[in-house]
PDB file of C-alpha atoms and ligand atoms in Angstrom:
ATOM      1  CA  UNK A  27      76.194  21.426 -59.865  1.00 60.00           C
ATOM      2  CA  UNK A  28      75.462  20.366 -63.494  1.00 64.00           C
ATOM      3  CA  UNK A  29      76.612  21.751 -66.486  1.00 64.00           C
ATOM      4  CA  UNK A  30      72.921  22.683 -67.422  1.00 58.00           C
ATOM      5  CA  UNK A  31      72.381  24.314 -63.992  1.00 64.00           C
ATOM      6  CA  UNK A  32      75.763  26.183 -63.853  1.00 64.00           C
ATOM      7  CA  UNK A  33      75.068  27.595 -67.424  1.00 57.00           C
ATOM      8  CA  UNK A  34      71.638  28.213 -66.033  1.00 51.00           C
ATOM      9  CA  UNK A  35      72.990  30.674 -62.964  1.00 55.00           C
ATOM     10  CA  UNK A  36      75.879  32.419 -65.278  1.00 52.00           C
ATOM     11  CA  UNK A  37      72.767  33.458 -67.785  1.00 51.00           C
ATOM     12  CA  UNK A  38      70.613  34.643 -64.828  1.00 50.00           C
ATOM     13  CA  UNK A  39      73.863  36.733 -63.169  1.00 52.00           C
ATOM     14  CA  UNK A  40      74.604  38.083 -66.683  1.00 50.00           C
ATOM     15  CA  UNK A  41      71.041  39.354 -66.792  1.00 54.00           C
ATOM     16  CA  UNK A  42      71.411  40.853 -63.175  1.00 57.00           C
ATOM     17  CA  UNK A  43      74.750  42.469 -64.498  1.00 56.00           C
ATOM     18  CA  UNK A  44      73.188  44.289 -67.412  1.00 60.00           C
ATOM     19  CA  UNK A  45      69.843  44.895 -66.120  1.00 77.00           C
ATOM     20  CA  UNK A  46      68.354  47.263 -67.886  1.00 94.00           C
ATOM     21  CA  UNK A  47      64.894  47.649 -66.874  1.00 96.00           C
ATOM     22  CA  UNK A  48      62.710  46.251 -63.543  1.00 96.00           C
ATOM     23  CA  UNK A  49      59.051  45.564 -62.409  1.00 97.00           C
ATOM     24  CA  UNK A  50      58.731  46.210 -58.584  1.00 97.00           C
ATOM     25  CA  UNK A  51      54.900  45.317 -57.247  1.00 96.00           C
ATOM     26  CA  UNK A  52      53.050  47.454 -59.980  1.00 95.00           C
ATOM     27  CA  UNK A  53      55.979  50.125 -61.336  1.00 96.00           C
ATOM     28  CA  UNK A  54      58.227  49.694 -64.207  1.00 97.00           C
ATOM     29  CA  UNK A  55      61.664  51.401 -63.529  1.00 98.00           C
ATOM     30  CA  UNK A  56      64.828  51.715 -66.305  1.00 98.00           C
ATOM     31  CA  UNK A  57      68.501  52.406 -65.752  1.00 98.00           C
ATOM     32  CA  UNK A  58      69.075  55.605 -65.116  1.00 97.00           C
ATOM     33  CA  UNK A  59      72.329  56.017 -63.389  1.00 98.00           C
ATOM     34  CA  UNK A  60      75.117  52.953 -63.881  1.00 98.00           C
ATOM     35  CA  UNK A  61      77.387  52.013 -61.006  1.00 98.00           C
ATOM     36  CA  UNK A  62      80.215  53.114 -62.481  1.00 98.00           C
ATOM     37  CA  UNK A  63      79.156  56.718 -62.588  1.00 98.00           C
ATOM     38  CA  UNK A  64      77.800  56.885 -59.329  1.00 98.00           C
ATOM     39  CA  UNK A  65      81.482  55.182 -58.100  1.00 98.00           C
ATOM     40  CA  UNK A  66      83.322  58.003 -59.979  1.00 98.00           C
ATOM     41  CA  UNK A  67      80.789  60.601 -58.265  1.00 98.00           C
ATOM     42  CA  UNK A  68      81.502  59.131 -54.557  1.00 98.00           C
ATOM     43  CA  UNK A  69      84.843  59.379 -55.325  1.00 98.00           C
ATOM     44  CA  UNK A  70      84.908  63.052 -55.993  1.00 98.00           C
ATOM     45  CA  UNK A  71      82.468  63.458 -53.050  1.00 98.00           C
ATOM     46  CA  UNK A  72      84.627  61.936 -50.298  1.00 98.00           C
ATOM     47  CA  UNK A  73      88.046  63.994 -51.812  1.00 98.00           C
ATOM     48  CA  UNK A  74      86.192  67.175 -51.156  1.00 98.00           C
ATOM     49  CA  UNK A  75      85.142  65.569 -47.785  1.00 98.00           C
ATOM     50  CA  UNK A  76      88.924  64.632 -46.941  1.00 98.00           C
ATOM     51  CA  UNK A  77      90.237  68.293 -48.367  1.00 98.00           C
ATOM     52  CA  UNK A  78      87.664  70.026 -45.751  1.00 98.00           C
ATOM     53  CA  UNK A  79      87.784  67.808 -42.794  1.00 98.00           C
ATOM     54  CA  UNK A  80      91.684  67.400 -43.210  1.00 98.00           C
ATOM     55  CA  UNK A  81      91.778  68.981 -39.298  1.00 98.00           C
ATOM     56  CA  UNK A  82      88.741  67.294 -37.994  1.00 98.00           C
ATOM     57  CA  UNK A  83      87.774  64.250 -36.813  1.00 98.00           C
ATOM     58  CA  UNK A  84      83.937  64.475 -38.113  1.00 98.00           C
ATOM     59  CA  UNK A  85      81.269  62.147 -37.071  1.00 96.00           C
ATOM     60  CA  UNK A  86      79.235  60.716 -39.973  1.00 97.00           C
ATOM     61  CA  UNK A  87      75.796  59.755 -39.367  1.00 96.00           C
ATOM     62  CA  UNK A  88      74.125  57.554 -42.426  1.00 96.00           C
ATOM     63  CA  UNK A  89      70.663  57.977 -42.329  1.00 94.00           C
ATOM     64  CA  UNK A  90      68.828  54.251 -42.630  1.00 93.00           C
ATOM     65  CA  UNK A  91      67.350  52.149 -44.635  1.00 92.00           C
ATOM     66  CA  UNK A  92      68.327  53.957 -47.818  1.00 95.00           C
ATOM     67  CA  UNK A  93      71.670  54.970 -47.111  1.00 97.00           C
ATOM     68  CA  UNK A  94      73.385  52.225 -46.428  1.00 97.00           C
ATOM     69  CA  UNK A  95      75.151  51.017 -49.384  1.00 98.00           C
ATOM     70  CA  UNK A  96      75.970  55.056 -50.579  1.00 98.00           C
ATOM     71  CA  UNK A  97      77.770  55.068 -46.590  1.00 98.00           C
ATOM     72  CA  UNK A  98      79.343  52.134 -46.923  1.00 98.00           C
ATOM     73  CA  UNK A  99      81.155  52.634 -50.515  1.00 98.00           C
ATOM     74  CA  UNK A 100      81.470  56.888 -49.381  1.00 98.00           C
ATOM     75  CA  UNK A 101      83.520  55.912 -45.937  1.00 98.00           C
ATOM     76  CA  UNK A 102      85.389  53.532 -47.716  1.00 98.00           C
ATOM     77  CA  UNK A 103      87.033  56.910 -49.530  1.00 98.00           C
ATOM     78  CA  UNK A 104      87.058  58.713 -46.904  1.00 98.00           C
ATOM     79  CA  UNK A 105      90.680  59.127 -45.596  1.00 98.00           C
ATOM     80  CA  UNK A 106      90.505  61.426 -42.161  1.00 98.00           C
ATOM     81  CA  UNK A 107      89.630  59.726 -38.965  1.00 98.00           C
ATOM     82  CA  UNK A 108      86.278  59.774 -38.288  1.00 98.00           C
ATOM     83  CA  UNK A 109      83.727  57.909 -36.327  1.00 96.00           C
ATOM     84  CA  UNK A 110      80.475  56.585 -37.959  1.00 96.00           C
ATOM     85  CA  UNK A 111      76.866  56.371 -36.347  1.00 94.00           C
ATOM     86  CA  UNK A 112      73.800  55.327 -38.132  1.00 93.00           C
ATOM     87  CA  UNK A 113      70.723  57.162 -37.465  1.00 91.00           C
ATOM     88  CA  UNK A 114      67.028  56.701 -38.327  1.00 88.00           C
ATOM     89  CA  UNK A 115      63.810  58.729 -39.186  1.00 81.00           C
ATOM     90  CA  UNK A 116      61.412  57.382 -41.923  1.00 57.00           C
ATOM     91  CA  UNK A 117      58.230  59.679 -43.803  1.00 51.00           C
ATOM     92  CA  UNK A 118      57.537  57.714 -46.802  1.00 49.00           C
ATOM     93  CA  UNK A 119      54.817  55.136 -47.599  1.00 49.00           C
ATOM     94  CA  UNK A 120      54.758  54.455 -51.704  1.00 51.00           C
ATOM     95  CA  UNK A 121      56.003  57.021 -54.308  1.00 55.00           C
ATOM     96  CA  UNK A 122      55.079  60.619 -52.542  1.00 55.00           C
ATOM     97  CA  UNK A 123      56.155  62.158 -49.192  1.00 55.00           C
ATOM     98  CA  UNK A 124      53.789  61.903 -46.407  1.00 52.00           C
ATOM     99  CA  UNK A 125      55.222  64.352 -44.699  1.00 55.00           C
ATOM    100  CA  UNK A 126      54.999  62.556 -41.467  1.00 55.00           C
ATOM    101  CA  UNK A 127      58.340  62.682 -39.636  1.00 54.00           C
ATOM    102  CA  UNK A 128      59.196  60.255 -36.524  1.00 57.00           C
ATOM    103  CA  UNK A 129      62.247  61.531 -34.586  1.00 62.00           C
ATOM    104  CA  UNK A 130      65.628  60.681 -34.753  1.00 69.00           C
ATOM    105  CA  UNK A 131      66.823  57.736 -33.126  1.00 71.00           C
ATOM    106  CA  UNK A 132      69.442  55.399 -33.027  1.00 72.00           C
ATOM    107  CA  UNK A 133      72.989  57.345 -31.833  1.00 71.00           C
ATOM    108  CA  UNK A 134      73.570  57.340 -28.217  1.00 69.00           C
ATOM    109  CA  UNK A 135      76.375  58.847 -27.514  1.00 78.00           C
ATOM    110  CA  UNK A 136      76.985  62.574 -26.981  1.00 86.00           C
ATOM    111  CA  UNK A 137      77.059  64.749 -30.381  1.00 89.00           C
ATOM    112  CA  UNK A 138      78.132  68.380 -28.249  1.00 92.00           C
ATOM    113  CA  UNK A 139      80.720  69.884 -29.754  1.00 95.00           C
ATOM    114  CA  UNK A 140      81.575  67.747 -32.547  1.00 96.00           C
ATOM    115  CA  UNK A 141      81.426  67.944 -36.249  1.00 97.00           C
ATOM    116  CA  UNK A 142      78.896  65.889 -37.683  1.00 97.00           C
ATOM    117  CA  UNK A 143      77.854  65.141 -41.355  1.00 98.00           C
ATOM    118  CA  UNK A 144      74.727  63.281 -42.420  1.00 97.00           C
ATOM    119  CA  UNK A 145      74.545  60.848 -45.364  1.00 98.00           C
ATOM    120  CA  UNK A 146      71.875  60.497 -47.155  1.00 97.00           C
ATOM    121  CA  UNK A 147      70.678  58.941 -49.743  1.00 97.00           C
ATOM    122  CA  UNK A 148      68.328  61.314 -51.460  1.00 97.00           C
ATOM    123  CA  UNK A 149      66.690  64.548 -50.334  1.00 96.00           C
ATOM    124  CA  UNK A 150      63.360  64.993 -51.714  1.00 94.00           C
ATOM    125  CA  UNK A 151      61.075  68.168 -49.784  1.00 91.00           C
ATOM    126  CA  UNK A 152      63.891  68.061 -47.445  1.00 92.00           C
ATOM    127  CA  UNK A 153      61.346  67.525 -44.469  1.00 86.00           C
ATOM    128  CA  UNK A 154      63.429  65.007 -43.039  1.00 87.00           C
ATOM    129  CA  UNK A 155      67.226  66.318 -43.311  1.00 92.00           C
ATOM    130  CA  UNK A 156      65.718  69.780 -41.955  1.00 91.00           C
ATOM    131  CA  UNK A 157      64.528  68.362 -39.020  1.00 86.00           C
ATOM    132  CA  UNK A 158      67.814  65.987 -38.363  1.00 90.00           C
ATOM    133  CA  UNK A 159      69.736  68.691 -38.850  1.00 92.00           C
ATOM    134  CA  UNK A 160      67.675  70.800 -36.354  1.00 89.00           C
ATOM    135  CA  UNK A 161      67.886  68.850 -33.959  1.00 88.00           C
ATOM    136  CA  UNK A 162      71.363  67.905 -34.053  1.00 91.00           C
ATOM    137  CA  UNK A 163      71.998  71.630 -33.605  1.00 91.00           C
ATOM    138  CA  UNK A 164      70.166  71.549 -30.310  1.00 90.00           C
ATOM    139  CA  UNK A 165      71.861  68.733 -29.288  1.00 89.00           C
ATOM    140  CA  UNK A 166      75.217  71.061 -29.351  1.00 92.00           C
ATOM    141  CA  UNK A 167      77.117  69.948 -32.240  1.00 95.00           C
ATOM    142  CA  UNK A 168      79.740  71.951 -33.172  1.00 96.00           C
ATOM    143  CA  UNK A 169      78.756  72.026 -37.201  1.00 97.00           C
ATOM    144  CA  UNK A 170      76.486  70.003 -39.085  1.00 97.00           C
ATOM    145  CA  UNK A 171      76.533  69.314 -42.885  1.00 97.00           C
ATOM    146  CA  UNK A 172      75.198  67.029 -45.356  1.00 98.00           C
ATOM    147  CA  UNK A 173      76.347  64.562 -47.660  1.00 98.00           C
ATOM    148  CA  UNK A 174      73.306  63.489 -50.044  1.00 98.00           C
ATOM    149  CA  UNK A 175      74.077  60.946 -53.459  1.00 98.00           C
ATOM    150  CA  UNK A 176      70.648  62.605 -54.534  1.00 98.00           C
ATOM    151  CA  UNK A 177      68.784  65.764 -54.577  1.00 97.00           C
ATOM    152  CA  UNK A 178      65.662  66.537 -56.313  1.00 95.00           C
ATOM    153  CA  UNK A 179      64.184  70.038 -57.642  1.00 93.00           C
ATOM    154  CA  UNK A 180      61.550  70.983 -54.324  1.00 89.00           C
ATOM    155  CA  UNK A 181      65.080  70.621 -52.164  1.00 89.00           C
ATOM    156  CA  UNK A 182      67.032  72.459 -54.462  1.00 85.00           C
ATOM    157  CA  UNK A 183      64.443  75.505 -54.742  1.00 84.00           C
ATOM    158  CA  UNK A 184      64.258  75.497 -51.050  1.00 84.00           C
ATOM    159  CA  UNK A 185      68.145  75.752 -50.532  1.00 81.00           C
ATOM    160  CA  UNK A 186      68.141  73.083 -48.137  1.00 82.00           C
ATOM    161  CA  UNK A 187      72.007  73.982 -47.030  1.00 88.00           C
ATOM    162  CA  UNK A 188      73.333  70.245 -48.618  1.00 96.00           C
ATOM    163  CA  UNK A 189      76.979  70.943 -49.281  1.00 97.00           C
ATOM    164  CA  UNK A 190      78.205  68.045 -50.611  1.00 98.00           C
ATOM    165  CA  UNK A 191      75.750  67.380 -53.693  1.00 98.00           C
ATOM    166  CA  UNK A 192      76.252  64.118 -56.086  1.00 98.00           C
ATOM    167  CA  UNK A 193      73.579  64.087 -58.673  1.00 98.00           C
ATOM    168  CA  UNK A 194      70.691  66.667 -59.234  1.00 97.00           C
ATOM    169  CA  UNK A 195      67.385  65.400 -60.413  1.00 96.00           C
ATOM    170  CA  UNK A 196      64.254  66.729 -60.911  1.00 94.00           C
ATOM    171  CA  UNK A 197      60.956  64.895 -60.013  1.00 90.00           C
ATOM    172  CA  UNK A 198      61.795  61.368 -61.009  1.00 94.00           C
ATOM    173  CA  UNK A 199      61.087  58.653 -58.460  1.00 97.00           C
ATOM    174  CA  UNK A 200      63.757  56.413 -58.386  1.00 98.00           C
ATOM    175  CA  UNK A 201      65.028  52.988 -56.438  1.00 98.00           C
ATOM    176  CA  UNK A 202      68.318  50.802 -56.436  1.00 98.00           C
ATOM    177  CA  UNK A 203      71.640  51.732 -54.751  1.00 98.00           C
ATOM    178  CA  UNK A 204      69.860  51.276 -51.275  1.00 98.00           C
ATOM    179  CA  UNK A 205      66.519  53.113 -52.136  1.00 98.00           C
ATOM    180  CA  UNK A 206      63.333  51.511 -52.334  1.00 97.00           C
ATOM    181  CA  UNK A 207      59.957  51.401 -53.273  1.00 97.00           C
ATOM    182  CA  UNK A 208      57.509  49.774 -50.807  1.00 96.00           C
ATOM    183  CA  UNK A 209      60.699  48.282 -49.268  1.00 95.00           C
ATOM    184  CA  UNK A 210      61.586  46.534 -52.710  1.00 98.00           C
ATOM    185  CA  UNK A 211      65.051  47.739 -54.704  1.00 97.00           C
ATOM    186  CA  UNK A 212      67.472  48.189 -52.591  1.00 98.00           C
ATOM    187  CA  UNK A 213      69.870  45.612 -53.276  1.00 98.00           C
ATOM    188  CA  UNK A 214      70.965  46.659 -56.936  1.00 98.00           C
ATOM    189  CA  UNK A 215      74.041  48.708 -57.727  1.00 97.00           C
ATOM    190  CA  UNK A 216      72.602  50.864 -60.768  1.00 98.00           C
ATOM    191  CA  UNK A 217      69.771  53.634 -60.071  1.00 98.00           C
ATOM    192  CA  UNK A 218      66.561  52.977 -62.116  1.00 98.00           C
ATOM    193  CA  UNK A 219      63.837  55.539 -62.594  1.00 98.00           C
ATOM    194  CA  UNK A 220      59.795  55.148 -62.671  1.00 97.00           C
ATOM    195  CA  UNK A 221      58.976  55.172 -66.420  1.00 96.00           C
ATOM    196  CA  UNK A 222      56.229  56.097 -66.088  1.00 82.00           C
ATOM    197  CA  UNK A 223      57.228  59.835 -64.046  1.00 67.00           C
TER     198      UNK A 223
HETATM  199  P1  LIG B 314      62.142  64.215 -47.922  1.00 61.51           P
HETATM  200  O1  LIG B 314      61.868  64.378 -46.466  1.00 61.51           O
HETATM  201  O2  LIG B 314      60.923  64.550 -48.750  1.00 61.51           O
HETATM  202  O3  LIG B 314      63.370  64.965 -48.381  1.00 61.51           O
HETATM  203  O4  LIG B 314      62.354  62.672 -48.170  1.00 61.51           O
HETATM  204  C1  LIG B 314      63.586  62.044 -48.007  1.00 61.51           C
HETATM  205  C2  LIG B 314      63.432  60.543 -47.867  1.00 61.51           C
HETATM  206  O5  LIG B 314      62.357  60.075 -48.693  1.00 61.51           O
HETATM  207  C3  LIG B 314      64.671  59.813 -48.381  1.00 61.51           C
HETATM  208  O6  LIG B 314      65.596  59.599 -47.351  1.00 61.51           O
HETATM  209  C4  LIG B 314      64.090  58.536 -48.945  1.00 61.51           C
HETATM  210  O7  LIG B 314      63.989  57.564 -47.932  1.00 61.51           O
HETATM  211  C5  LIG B 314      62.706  58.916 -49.406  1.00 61.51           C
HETATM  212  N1  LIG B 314      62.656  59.233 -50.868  1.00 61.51           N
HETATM  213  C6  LIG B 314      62.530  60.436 -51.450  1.00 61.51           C
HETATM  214  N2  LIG B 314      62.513  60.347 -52.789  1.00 61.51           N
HETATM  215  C7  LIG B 314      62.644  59.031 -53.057  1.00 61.51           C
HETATM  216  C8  LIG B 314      62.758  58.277 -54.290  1.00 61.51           C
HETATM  217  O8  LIG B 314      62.717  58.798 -55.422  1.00 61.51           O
HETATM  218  N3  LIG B 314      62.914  56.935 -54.151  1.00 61.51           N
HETATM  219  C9  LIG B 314      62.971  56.305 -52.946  1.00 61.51           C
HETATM  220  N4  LIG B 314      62.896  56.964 -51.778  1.00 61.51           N
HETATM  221  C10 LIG B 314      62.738  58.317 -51.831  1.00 61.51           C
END
């Protein structure tokens, strides 16, 4: 590589660094939550996780697509043994719930008696971690709790029972950090928010 092109790349990575602002299809979105505070939050979230499971041996089930980098940098904090299965269920098309749910799929072994908690990424209505959780109750488990980075206002006046809670928002839509809009934003490590919510 050239001096021109390296100089080139280091500009562009500095720019993905300290990215404030991005255009996805037609939505503009703006930093709204930097990595570092959502690190320091996932931190706190997995000690609490370690103080109550200290006894168990709890099953965590990340809920895909937008889970999966919250999981990833959550488990690596989390200090009791613990098995991980990743589950899916999808109701969104664009910025609003459909409120179309498909079932649960994706873990195949048996969840009866254990103690399983669910990661998600954000709970918006709640539609969908209501009806995981339901049905991982008739499936036998022994508890099951939740473990969401995000929760917005319709969840939080519905007392959705989340107990492990990072950030509280209100209506904004947002993407990065593993969530998306029409499949685009998943892959950055700050949140940004729709400007124009
Ligand atoms: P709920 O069933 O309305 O709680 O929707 C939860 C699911 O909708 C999440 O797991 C996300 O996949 C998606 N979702 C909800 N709000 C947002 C958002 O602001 N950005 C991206 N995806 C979202």
């Amino acid at each position: 590589m050239n001096k021109f092109n390296s100089t080139v790349y280091y500009y562009l990575f500095l720019g993905r660094v300290f990215q404030s602002s991005l255009k996805l299809k037609d939505l503009e979105f703006k930093k709204f939550i930097p990595a570092d505070r959502i690190e320091k939050k996932i931190n706190a979230l997995a000690n609490k996780i370690n103080k109550d499971y200290h006894d168990k041996t709890p099953v965590f089930l990340p809920v895909l697509n937008g889970s999966f980098m919250f999981a990833a940098d959550l488990l690596k904090h989390v200090s009791v043994p613990c098995r991980v299965s990743f589950v899916k269920v999808s109701s969104y098309t664009g910025t609003t719930s459909s409120g179309q749910l498909k079932t649960l799929i994706g873990h195949e072994e048996s969840l009866f008696g254990l103690d399983i908690i669910i990661i998600e990424d954000i709970v918006d209505t709640g539609l969908t971690l209501q009806k995981i959780m339901d049905e991982l109750k008739g499936l036998g488990a022994k508890s099951v709790e939740a473990v969401a980075l995000l929760r917005k206002q319709p969840a939080r006046e519905k007392n959705i029972g989340i107990k492990y809670v990072g950030f509280e928002l209100e209506n904004e839509f947002v993407v990065g950090y593993g969530l998306d809009y029409d499949g685009l934003g998943r892959n950055y490590s700050d949140i940004y928010k729709n400007t124009q919510n």
